Amino acid sequence: MTMAIYFAIMFVSISVGFGYVFYLGMNALPRFFAVLFLLGIGGANFAMYTLWLPEQYSTECRASAFAFATSAARFAGAGITFLVGAGVSYFGTIGIPVALTSIAFLLGMFLLPLGEETRGKPLPA
């Protein structure tokens, strides 16, 4: 449930902040800062990964599994950077392509029910 809340905050703040508030023009900066504050709150989910992800693996492979999971995501993120750049070239602005990145959090919310709840279960040794 916590991840769903974080993902929802990220989806709304990115899509509204960069898809709408970014283009308001006059007096948009205070509103944009307010949305960025919400973005920071929603981005707190990344702090959870450092604590939660290693606990999903046994002690024998914990460091390698954590390193692989975080590094694979960084390689994918690097590819997304080029995709956003292509979007800037296509749209002629950065707001819309960045707003479209919020779709990843919407997809993540749909994938959350597929995860395993570990509350009350022993952690792997």
mmCIF file of C-alpha atoms in Angstrom:
data_model
loop_
_atom_site.group_PDB
_atom_site.id
_atom_site.type_symbol
_atom_site.label_atom_id
_atom_site.label_comp_id
_atom_site.label_asym_id
_atom_site.label_seq_id
_atom_site.Cartn_x
_atom_site.Cartn_y
_atom_site.Cartn_z
ATOM 1 C CA MET A 1 0.000 0.000 0.000
ATOM 2 C CA THR A 2 2.853 2.363 0.818
ATOM 3 C CA MET A 3 4.428 1.845 -2.599
ATOM 4 C CA ALA A 4 1.071 2.520 -4.259
ATOM 5 C CA ILE A 5 0.795 5.831 -2.397
ATOM 6 C CA TYR A 6 4.337 6.807 -3.385
ATOM 7 C CA PHE A 7 3.691 5.839 -7.019
ATOM 8 C CA ALA A 8 0.401 7.760 -7.092
ATOM 9 C CA ILE A 9 2.084 10.893 -5.731
ATOM 10 C CA MET A 10 4.864 10.565 -8.309
ATOM 11 C CA PHE A 11 2.412 10.008 -11.175
ATOM 12 C CA VAL A 12 0.248 12.995 -10.282
ATOM 13 C CA SER A 13 3.074 15.388 -9.425
ATOM 14 C CA ILE A 14 5.103 14.614 -12.571
ATOM 15 C CA SER A 15 2.157 14.678 -14.969
ATOM 16 C CA VAL A 16 0.546 17.798 -13.471
ATOM 17 C CA GLY A 17 3.828 19.591 -12.778
ATOM 18 C CA PHE A 18 5.421 19.150 -16.165
ATOM 19 C CA GLY A 19 2.325 18.610 -18.293
ATOM 20 C CA TYR A 20 0.260 21.526 -16.976
ATOM 21 C CA VAL A 21 1.893 23.851 -14.424
ATOM 22 C CA PHE A 22 5.111 24.053 -16.456
ATOM 23 C CA TYR A 23 3.150 25.772 -19.249
ATOM 24 C CA LEU A 24 1.106 28.255 -17.198
ATOM 25 C CA GLY A 25 3.407 31.179 -17.975
ATOM 26 C CA MET A 26 2.995 34.149 -15.639
ATOM 27 C CA ASN A 27 3.131 33.301 -11.919
ATOM 28 C CA ALA A 28 3.726 29.606 -12.630
ATOM 29 C CA LEU A 29 6.924 29.382 -10.592
ATOM 30 C CA PRO A 30 5.308 29.274 -7.099
ATOM 31 C CA ARG A 31 2.860 26.623 -8.284
ATOM 32 C CA PHE A 32 5.660 24.657 -9.906
ATOM 33 C CA PHE A 33 7.644 24.725 -6.640
ATOM 34 C CA ALA A 34 4.587 23.417 -4.777
ATOM 35 C CA VAL A 35 4.334 20.508 -7.219
ATOM 36 C CA LEU A 36 8.074 19.876 -6.897
ATOM 37 C CA PHE A 37 7.614 19.618 -3.118
ATOM 38 C CA LEU A 38 5.052 16.856 -3.704
ATOM 39 C CA LEU A 39 7.440 15.254 -6.159
ATOM 40 C CA GLY A 40 10.056 15.146 -3.412
ATOM 41 C CA ILE A 41 7.622 13.465 -1.032
ATOM 42 C CA GLY A 42 6.700 10.887 -3.665
ATOM 43 C CA GLY A 43 10.367 10.339 -4.479
ATOM 44 C CA ALA A 44 10.972 9.119 -0.944
ATOM 45 C CA ASN A 45 10.079 5.654 -2.201
ATOM 46 C CA PHE A 46 13.610 5.347 -3.576
ATOM 47 C CA ALA A 47 14.978 5.437 -0.025
ATOM 48 C CA MET A 48 12.917 2.310 0.677
ATOM 49 C CA TYR A 49 14.773 0.305 -1.950
ATOM 50 C CA THR A 50 18.082 0.530 -0.109
ATOM 51 C CA LEU A 51 16.517 -1.037 2.968
ATOM 52 C CA TRP A 52 13.900 -3.310 1.462
ATOM 53 C CA LEU A 53 15.494 -4.772 -1.675
ATOM 54 C CA PRO A 54 18.469 -6.550 -0.040
ATOM 55 C CA GLU A 55 16.115 -8.320 2.360
ATOM 56 C CA GLN A 56 14.478 -10.111 -0.567
ATOM 57 C CA TYR A 57 17.545 -12.298 -1.132
ATOM 58 C CA SER A 58 19.403 -14.851 0.929
ATOM 59 C CA THR A 59 22.657 -13.887 2.601
ATOM 60 C CA GLU A 60 24.767 -15.817 0.076
ATOM 61 C CA CYS A 61 23.706 -13.709 -2.909
ATOM 62 C CA ARG A 62 22.359 -10.534 -1.272
ATOM 63 C CA ALA A 63 25.097 -8.137 -2.399
ATOM 64 C CA SER A 64 25.221 -9.467 -5.959
ATOM 65 C CA ALA A 65 21.449 -9.478 -6.357
ATOM 66 C CA PHE A 66 21.131 -5.936 -4.987
ATOM 67 C CA ALA A 67 23.933 -4.699 -7.259
ATOM 68 C CA PHE A 68 22.371 -6.363 -10.308
ATOM 69 C CA ALA A 69 18.890 -5.006 -9.596
ATOM 70 C CA THR A 70 20.051 -1.431 -9.063
ATOM 71 C CA SER A 71 22.523 -1.463 -11.957
ATOM 72 C CA ALA A 72 20.014 -2.914 -14.427
ATOM 73 C CA ALA A 73 17.615 -0.097 -13.523
ATOM 74 C CA ARG A 74 20.349 2.481 -14.109
ATOM 75 C CA PHE A 75 21.049 1.100 -17.580
ATOM 76 C CA ALA A 76 17.339 1.264 -18.401
ATOM 77 C CA GLY A 77 17.213 4.810 -17.037
ATOM 78 C CA ALA A 78 20.091 5.808 -19.291
ATOM 79 C CA GLY A 79 18.088 4.581 -22.273
ATOM 80 C CA ILE A 80 15.048 6.550 -21.112
ATOM 81 C CA THR A 81 17.211 9.684 -21.113
ATOM 82 C CA PHE A 82 17.709 9.283 -24.855
ATOM 83 C CA LEU A 83 13.984 8.668 -25.302
ATOM 84 C CA VAL A 84 13.173 11.913 -23.440
ATOM 85 C CA GLY A 85 15.720 13.700 -25.645
ATOM 86 C CA ALA A 86 13.947 12.387 -28.735
ATOM 87 C CA GLY A 87 10.661 13.626 -27.227
ATOM 88 C CA VAL A 88 12.143 17.094 -26.709
ATOM 89 C CA SER A 89 13.221 17.098 -30.338
ATOM 90 C CA TYR A 90 9.770 15.988 -31.472
ATOM 91 C CA PHE A 91 7.639 18.272 -29.247
ATOM 92 C CA GLY A 92 10.063 21.205 -29.169
ATOM 93 C CA THR A 93 9.739 21.465 -25.376
ATOM 94 C CA ILE A 94 10.821 19.509 -22.327
ATOM 95 C CA GLY A 95 7.543 19.604 -20.372
ATOM 96 C CA ILE A 96 5.502 17.074 -22.325
ATOM 97 C CA PRO A 97 8.261 14.423 -22.625
ATOM 98 C CA VAL A 98 8.990 14.627 -18.891
ATOM 99 C CA ALA A 99 5.255 14.482 -18.122
ATOM 100 C CA LEU A 100 5.028 11.301 -20.197
ATOM 101 C CA THR A 101 7.615 9.627 -17.948
ATOM 102 C CA SER A 102 4.923 9.561 -15.243
ATOM 103 C CA ILE A 103 3.325 6.671 -17.128
ATOM 104 C CA ALA A 104 6.004 4.390 -15.641
ATOM 105 C CA PHE A 105 4.567 5.006 -12.169
ATOM 106 C CA LEU A 106 1.043 4.315 -13.404
ATOM 107 C CA LEU A 107 2.236 0.998 -14.837
ATOM 108 C CA GLY A 108 4.037 0.297 -11.569
ATOM 109 C CA MET A 109 0.798 0.744 -9.656
ATOM 110 C CA PHE A 110 -0.837 -1.919 -11.818
ATOM 111 C CA LEU A 111 2.110 -4.291 -11.225
ATOM 112 C CA LEU A 112 2.134 -3.893 -7.432
ATOM 113 C CA PRO A 113 -0.547 -6.554 -6.803
ATOM 114 C CA LEU A 114 1.792 -9.101 -8.408
ATOM 115 C CA GLY A 115 4.373 -8.533 -5.663
ATOM 116 C CA GLU A 116 4.593 -10.761 -2.619
ATOM 117 C CA GLU A 117 3.657 -9.327 0.764
ATOM 118 C CA THR A 118 6.346 -10.253 3.275
ATOM 119 C CA ARG A 119 4.753 -8.759 6.408
ATOM 120 C CA GLY A 120 4.751 -11.351 9.173
ATOM 121 C CA LYS A 121 6.919 -13.791 7.207
ATOM 122 C CA PRO A 122 10.487 -14.646 8.181
ATOM 123 C CA LEU A 123 13.171 -13.011 6.090
ATOM 124 C CA PRO A 124 15.454 -15.262 4.041
ATOM 125 C CA ALA A 125 18.535 -16.388 5.940
#
